[in-house]
PDB file of C-alpha atoms in Angstrom:
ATOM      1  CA  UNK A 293       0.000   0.000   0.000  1.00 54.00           C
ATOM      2  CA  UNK A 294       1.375   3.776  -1.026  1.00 80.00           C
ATOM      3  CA  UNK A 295       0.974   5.722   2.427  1.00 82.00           C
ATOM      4  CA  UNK A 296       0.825   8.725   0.186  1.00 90.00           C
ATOM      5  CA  UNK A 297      -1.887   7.952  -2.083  1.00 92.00           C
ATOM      6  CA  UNK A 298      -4.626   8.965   0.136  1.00 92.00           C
ATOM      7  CA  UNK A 299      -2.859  12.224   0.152  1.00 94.00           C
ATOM      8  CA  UNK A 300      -2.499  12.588  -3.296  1.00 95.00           C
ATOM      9  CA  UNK A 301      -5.325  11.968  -4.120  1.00 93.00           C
ATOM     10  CA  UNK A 302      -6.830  14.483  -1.584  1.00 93.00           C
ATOM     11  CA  UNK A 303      -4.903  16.957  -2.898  1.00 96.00           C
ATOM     12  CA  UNK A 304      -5.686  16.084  -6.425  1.00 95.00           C
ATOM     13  CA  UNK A 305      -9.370  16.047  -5.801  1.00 90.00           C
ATOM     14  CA  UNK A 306      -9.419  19.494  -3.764  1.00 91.00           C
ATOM     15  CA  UNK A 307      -7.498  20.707  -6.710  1.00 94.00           C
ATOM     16  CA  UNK A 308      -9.843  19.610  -9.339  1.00 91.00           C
ATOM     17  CA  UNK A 309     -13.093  20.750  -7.704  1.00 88.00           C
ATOM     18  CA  UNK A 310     -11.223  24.063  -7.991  1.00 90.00           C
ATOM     19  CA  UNK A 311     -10.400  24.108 -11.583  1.00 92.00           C
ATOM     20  CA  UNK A 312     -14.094  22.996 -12.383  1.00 87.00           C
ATOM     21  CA  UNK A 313     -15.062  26.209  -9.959  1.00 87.00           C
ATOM     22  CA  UNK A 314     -12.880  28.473 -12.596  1.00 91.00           C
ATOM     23  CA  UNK A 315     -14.080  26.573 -15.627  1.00 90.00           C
ATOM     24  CA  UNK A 316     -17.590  26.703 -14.934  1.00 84.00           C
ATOM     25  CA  UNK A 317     -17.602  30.081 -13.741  1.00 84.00           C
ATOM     26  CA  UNK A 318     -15.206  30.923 -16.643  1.00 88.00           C
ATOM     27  CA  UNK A 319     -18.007  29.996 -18.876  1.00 85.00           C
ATOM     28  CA  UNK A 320     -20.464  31.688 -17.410  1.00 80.00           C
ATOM     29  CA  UNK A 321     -19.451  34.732 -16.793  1.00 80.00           C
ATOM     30  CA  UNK A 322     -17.832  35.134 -19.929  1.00 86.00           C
ATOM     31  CA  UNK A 323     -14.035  36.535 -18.571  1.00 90.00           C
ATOM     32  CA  UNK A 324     -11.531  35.120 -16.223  1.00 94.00           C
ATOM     33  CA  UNK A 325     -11.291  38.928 -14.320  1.00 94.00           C
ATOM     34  CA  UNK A 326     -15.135  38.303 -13.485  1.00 88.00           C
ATOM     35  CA  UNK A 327     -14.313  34.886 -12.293  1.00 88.00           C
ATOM     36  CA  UNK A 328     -11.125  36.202 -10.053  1.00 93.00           C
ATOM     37  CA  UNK A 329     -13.227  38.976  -8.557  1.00 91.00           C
ATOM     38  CA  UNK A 330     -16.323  36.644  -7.611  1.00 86.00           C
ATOM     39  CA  UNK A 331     -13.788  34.211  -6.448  1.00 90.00           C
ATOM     40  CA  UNK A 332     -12.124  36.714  -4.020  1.00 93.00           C
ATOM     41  CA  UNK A 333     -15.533  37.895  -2.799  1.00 89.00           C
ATOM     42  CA  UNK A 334     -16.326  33.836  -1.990  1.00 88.00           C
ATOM     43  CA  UNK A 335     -13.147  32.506  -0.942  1.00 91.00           C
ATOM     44  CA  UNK A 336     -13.314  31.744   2.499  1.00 93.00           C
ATOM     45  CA  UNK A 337     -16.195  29.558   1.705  1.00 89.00           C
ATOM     46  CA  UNK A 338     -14.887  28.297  -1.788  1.00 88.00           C
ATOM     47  CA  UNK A 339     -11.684  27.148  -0.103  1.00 92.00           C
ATOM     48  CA  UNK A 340     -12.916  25.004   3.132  1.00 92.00           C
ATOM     49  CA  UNK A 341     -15.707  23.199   0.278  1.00 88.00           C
ATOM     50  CA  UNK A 342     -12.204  22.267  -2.147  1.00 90.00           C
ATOM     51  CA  UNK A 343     -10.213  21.338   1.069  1.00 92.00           C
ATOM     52  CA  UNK A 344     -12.915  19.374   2.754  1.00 89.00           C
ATOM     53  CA  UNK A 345     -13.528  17.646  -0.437  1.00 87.00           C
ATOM     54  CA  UNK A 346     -10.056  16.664  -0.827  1.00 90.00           C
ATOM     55  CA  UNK A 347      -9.749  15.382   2.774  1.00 91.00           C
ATOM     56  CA  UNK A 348     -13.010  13.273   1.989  1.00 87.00           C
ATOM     57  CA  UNK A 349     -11.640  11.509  -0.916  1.00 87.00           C
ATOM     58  CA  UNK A 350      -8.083  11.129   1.049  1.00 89.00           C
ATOM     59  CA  UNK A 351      -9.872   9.759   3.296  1.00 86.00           C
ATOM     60  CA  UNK A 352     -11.789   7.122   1.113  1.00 83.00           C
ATOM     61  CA  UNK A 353      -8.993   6.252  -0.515  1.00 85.00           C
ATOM     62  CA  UNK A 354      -7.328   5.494   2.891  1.00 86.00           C
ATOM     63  CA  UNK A 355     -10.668   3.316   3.533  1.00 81.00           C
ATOM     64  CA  UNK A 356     -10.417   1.475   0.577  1.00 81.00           C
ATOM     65  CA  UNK A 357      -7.024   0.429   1.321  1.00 81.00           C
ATOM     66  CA  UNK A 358      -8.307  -1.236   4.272  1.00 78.00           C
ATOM     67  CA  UNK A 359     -11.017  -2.753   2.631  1.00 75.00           C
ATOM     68  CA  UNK A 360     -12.796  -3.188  -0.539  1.00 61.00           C
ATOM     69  CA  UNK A 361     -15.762  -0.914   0.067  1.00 53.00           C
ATOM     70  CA  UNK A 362     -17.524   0.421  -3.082  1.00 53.00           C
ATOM     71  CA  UNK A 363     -17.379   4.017  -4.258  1.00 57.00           C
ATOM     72  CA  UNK A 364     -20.855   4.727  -3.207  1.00 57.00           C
ATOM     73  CA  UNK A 365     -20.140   7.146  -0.263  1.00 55.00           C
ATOM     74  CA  UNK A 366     -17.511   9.109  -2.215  1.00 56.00           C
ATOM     75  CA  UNK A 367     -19.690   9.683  -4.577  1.00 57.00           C
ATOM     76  CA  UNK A 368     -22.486  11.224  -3.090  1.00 54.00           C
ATOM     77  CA  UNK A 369     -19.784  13.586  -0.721  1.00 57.00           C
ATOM     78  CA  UNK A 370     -18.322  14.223  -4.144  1.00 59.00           C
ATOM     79  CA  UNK A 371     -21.855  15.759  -5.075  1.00 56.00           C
ATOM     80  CA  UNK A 372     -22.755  17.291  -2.227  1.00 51.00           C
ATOM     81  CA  UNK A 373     -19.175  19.853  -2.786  1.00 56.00           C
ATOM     82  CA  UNK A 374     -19.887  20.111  -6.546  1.00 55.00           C
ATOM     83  CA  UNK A 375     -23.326  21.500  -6.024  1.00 52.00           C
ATOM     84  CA  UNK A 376     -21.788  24.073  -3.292  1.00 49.00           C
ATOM     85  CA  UNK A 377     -19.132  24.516  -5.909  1.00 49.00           C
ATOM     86  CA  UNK A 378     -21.837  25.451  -8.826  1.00 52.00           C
ATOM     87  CA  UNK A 379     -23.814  27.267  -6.657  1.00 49.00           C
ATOM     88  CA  UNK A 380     -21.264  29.883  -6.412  1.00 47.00           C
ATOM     89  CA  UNK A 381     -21.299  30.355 -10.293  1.00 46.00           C
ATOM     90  CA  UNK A 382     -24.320  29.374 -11.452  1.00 48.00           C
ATOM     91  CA  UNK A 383     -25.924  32.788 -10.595  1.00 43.00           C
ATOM     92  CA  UNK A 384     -24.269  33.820 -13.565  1.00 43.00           C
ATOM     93  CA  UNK A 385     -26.974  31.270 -15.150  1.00 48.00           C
ATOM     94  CA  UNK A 386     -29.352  34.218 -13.973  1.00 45.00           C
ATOM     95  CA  UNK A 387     -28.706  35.990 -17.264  1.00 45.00           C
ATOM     96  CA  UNK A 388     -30.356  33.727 -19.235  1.00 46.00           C
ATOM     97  CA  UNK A 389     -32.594  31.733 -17.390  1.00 49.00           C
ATOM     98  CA  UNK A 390     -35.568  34.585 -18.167  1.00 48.00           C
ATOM     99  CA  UNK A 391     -35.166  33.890 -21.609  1.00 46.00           C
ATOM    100  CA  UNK A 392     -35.776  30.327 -21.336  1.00 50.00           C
ATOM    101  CA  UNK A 393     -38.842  30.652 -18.971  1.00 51.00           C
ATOM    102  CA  UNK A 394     -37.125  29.951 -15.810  1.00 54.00           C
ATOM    103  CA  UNK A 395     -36.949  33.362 -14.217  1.00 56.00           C
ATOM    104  CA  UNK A 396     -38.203  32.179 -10.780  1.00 62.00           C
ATOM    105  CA  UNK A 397     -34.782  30.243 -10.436  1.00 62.00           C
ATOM    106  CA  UNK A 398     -33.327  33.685 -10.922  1.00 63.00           C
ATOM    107  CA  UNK A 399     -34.286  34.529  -7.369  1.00 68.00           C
ATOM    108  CA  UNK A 400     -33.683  30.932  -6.035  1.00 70.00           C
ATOM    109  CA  UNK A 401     -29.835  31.253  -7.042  1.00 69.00           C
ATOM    110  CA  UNK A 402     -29.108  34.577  -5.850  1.00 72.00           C
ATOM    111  CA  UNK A 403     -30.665  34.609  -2.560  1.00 79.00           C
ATOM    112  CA  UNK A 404     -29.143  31.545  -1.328  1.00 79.00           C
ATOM    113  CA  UNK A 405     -25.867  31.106  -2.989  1.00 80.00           C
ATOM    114  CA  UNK A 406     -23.959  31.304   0.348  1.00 83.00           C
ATOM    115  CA  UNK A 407     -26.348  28.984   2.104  1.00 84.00           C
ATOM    116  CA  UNK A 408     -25.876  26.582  -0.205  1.00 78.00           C
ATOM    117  CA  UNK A 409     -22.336  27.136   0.410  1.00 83.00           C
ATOM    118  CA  UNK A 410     -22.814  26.840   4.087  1.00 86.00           C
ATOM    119  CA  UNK A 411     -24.306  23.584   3.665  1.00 83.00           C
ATOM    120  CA  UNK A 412     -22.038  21.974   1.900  1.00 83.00           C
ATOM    121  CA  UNK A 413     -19.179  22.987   4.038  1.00 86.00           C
ATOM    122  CA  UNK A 414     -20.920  21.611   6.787  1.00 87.00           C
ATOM    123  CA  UNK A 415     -21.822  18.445   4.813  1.00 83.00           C
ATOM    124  CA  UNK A 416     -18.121  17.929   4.651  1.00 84.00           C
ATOM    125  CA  UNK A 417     -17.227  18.385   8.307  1.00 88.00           C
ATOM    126  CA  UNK A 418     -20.188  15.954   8.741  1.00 84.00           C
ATOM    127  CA  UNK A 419     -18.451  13.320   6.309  1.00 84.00           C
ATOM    128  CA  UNK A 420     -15.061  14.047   7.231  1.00 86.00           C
ATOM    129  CA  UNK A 421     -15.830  12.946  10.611  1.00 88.00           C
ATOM    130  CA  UNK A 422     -18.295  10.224   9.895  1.00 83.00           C
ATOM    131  CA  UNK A 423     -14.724   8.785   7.394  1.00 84.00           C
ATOM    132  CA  UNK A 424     -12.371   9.090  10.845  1.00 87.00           C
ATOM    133  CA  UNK A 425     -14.947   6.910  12.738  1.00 86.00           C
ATOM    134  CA  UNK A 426     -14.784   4.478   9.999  1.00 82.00           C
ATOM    135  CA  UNK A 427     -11.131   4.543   9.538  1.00 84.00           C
ATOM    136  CA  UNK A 428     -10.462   4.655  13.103  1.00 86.00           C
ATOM    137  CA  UNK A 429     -13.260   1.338  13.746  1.00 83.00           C
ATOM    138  CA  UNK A 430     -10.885   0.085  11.108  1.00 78.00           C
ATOM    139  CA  UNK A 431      -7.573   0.128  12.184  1.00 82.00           C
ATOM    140  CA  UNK A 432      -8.626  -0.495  15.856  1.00 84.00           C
ATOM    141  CA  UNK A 433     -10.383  -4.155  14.631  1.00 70.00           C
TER     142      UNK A 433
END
């Protein structure tokens, strides 16, 4: 076993959901300097949701070295940070969605962007200590 896949992989993962971030919000916004200057605005919430995510799949990695679990539970942590994640740009969506008859998600998006941020970063916390139970039930057996 590599005792520093876990943390590659981590790291890798945190990194990722933060490249999607910029991609998606990239797209959206139509210019990097809008992307950079809602990213400052959100970072203290945009960083914890990439870290926590990372230390989630770190530690499901470090799981699945101790046993052959399936990739269910990764999964749906890995969804719950993407959603905070597109949250965070998808009010951007907001410019369009009147044109294609979905103006009352317009509101939906804007109000709560940070709530939804709130919850996913406490979604993590949730899962990251739910995966140290498990991994410490596991090395204790």
């Amino acid at each position: 076993m590599n005792k520093y896949k876990p943390i590659a992989s981590g790291i890798t993962a945190g990194s990722f959901l933060l490249l999607f971030y910029f991609i998606t919000m990239t797209y959206l916004a139509g210019s990097f300097e809008t992307t950079l200057i809602q990213f400052k605005k959100l970072w203290f919430y945009m960083i914890p949701l990439s870290l926590g995510f990372g230390v989630q799949i770190g530690l499901y990695v470090s799981l699945k070295n101790l046993t052959d679990s399936s990739g269910k539970l990764a999964a749906a942590n890995s969804a719950v940070s993407t959603v905070g994640m597109i949250a965070c740009c998808a009010h951007h969506l907001t410019d369009i969605l009147p044109l294609i008859g979905l103006s009352f998600l317009t509101f939906f998006i804007i109000q709560y962007q940070v709530l939804i941020l709130i919850i996913a970063i406490i979604s993590n916390i949730l899962s990251i200590i739910y995966l140290l139970g498990l991994r410490q039930k596991l090395i204790s057996a």
